[in-house]
mmCIF file of C-alpha atoms in Angstrom:
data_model
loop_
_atom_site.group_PDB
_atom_site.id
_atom_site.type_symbol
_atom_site.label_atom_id
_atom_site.label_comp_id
_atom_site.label_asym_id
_atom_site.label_seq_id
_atom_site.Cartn_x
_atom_site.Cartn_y
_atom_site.Cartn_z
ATOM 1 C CA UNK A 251 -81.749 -76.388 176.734
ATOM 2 C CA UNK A 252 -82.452 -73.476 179.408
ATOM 3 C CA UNK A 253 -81.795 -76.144 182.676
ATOM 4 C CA UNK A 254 -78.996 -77.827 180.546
ATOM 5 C CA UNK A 255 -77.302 -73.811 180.573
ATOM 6 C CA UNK A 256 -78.086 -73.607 183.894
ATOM 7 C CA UNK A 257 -76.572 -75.914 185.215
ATOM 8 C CA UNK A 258 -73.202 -75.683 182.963
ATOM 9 C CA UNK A 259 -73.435 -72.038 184.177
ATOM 10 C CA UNK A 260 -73.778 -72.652 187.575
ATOM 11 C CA UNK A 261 -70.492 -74.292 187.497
ATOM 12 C CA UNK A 262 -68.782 -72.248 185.345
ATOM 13 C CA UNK A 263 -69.865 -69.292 187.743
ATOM 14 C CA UNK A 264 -69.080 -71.249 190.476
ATOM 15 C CA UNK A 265 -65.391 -72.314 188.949
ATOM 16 C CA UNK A 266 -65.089 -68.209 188.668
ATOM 17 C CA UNK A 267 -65.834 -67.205 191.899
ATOM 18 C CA UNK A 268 -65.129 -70.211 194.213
ATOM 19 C CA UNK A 269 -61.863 -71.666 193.146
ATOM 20 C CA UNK A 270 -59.400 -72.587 195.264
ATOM 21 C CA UNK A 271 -61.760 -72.318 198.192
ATOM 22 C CA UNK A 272 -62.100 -75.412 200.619
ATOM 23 C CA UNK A 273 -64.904 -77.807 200.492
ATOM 24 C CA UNK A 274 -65.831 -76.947 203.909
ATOM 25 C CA UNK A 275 -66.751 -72.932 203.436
ATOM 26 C CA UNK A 276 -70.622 -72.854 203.082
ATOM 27 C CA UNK A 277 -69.942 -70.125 199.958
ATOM 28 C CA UNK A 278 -68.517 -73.018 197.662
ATOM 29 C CA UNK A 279 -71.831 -74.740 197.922
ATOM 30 C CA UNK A 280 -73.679 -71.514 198.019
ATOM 31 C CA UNK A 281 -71.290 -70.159 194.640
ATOM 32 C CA UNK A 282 -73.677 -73.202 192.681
ATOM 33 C CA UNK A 283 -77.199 -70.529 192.856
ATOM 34 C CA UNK A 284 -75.898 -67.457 191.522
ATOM 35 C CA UNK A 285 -76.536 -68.482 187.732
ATOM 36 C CA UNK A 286 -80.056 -70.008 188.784
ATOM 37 C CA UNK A 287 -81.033 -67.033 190.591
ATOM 38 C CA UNK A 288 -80.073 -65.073 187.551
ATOM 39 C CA UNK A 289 -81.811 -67.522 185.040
ATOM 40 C CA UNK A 290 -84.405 -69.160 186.633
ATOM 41 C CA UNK A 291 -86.798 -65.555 186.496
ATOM 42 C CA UNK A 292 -85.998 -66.017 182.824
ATOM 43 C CA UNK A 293 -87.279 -69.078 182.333
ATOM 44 C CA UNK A 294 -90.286 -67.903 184.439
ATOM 45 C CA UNK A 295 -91.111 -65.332 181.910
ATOM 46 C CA UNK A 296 -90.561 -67.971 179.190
ATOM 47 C CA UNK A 297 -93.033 -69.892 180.838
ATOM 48 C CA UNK A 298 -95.465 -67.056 181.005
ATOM 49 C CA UNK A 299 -95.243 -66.214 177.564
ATOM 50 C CA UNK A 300 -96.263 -69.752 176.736
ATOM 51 C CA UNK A 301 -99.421 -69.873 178.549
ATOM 52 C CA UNK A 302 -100.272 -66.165 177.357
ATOM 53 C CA UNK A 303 -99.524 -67.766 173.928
ATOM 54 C CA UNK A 304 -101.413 -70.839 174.791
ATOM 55 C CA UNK A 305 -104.605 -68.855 176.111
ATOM 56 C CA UNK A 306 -104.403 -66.231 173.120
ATOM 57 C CA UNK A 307 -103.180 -63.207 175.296
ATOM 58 C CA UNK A 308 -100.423 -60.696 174.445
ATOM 59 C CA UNK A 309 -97.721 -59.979 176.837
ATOM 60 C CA UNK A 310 -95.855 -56.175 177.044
ATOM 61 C CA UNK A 311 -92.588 -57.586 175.263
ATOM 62 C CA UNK A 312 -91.260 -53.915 175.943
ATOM 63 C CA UNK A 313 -92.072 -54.285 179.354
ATOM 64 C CA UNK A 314 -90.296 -57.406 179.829
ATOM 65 C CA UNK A 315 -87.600 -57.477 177.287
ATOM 66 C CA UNK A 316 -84.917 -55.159 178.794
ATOM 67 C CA UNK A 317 -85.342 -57.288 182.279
ATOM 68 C CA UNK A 318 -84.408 -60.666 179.862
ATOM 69 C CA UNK A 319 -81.614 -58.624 178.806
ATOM 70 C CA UNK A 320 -80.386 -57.122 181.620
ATOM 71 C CA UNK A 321 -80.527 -60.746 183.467
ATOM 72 C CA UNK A 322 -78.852 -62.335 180.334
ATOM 73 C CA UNK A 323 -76.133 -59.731 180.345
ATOM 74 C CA UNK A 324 -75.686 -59.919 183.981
ATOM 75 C CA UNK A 325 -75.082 -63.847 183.364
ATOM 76 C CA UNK A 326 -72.827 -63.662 180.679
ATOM 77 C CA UNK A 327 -70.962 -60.886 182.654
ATOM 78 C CA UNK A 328 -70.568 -63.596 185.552
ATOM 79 C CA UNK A 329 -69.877 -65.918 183.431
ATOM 80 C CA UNK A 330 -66.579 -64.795 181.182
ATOM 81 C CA UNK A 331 -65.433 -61.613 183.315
ATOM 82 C CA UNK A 332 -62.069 -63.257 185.097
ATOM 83 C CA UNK A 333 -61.298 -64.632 180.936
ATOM 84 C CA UNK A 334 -61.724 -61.296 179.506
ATOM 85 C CA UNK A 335 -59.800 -60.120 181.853
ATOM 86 C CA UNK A 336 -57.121 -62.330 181.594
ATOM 87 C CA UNK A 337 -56.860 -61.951 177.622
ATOM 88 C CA UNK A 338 -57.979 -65.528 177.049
ATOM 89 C CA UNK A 339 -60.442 -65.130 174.238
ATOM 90 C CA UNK A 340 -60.985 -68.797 173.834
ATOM 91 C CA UNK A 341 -61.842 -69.249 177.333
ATOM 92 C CA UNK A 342 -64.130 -66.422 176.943
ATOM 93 C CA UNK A 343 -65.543 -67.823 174.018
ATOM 94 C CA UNK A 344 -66.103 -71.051 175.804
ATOM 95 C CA UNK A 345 -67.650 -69.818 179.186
ATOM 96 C CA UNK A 346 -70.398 -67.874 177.228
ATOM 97 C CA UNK A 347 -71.366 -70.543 175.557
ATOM 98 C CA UNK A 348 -74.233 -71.289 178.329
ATOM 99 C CA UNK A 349 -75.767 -67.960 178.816
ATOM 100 C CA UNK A 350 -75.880 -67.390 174.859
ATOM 101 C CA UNK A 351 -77.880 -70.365 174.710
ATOM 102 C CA UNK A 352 -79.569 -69.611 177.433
ATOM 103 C CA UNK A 353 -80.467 -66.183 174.936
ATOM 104 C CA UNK A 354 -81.345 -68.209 172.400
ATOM 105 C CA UNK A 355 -83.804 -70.744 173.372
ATOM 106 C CA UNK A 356 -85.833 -68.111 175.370
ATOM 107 C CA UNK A 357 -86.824 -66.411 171.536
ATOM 108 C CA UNK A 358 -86.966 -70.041 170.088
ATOM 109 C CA UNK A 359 -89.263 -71.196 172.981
ATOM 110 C CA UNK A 360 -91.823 -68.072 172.622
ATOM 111 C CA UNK A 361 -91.949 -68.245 169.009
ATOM 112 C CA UNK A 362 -92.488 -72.172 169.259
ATOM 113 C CA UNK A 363 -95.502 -71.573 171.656
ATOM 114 C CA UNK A 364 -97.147 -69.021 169.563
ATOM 115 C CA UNK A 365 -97.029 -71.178 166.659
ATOM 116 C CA UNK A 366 -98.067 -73.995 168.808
ATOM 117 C CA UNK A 367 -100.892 -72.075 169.843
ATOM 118 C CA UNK A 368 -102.123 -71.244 166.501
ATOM 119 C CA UNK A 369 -101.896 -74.896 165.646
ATOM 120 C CA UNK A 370 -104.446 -76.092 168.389
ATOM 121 C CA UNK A 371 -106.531 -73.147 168.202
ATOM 122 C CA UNK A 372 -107.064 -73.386 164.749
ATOM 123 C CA UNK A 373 -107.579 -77.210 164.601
ATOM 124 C CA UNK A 374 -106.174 -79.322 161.544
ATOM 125 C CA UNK A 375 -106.336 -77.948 158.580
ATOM 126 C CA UNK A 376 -109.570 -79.985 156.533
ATOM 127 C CA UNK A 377 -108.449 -82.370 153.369
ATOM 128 C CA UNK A 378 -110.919 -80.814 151.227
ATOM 129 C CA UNK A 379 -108.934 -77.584 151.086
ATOM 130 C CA UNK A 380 -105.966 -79.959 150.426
ATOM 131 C CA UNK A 381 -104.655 -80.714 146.723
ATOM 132 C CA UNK A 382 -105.167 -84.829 146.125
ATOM 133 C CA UNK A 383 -101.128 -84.548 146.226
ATOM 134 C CA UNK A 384 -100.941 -82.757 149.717
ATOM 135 C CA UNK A 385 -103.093 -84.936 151.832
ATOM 136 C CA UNK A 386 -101.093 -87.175 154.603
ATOM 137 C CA UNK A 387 -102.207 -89.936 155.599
ATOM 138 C CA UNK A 388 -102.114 -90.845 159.289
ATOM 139 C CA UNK A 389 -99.066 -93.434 159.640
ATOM 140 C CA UNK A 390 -101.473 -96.331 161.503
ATOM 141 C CA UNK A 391 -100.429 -97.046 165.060
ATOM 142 C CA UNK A 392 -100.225 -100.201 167.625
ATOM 143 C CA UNK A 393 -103.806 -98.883 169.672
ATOM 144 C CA UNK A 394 -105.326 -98.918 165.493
ATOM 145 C CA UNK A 395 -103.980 -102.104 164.835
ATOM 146 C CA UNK A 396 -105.106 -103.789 167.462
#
């Protein structure tokens, strides 16, 4: 969902600031990186916080959390400014669409990864702790049938 975002945003962004503007100027082309070079440290410290989560550690979330939302404002700000200020609230509405998703998969993603984590470092849980009514059975597959 994060590269999908990106890319929409990058051009949205580009849309914003490059319209109208001849194929041949090198800042048409160049318009496409702004929203990557705005997301792309987020989804660096999404990664991070997965393999922190993965290998048990704790990350600062104070620390990092007003960069996310600095970068995320800065994106959306990019992204919806010339609607806003044209008074076109459903064009607004529509052009934020990618950076709010972009918000929302970074939470979804950490808190998937911590739970993930707990998963595997915990193992399965054992069927003797299990009601009779509670144990699943393993659905057999092609390598078990054969």
């Amino acid at each position: 969902m994060a590269v999908v975002g990106m890319v929409w945003g990058s051009f949205n962004v580009q849309h914003n600031l490059m319209a109208g503007t001849p194929l041949t100027d090198p800042r048409y082309w160049l318009a496409y990186l702004y929203e990557p070079i705005i997301t792309l440290p987020l989804v660096a410290m999404m990664y991070l916080a997965t393999t922190a989560s993965r290998e048990g550690q704790v990350i600062a979330k104070a620390r990092i959390a007003p960069i996310e939302i600095g970068l995320l404002l800065l994106s959306l700000v990019i992204n919806i400014t010339p609607y806003v200020i044209a008074g076109d609230l459903q064009k607004s509405f529509e052009y934020s669409i990618a950076p709010v998703m972009i918000a929302a998969v970074i939470p979804m993603h950490s808190l998937a990864a911590k739970e993930f984590a707990k998963m595997i470092g915990g193992g399965l849980p054992r069927t003797e702790s299990l009601g009779a009514a509670e144990v699943i059975e393993p659905t057999p597959t092609l390598v078990d049938v054969a």
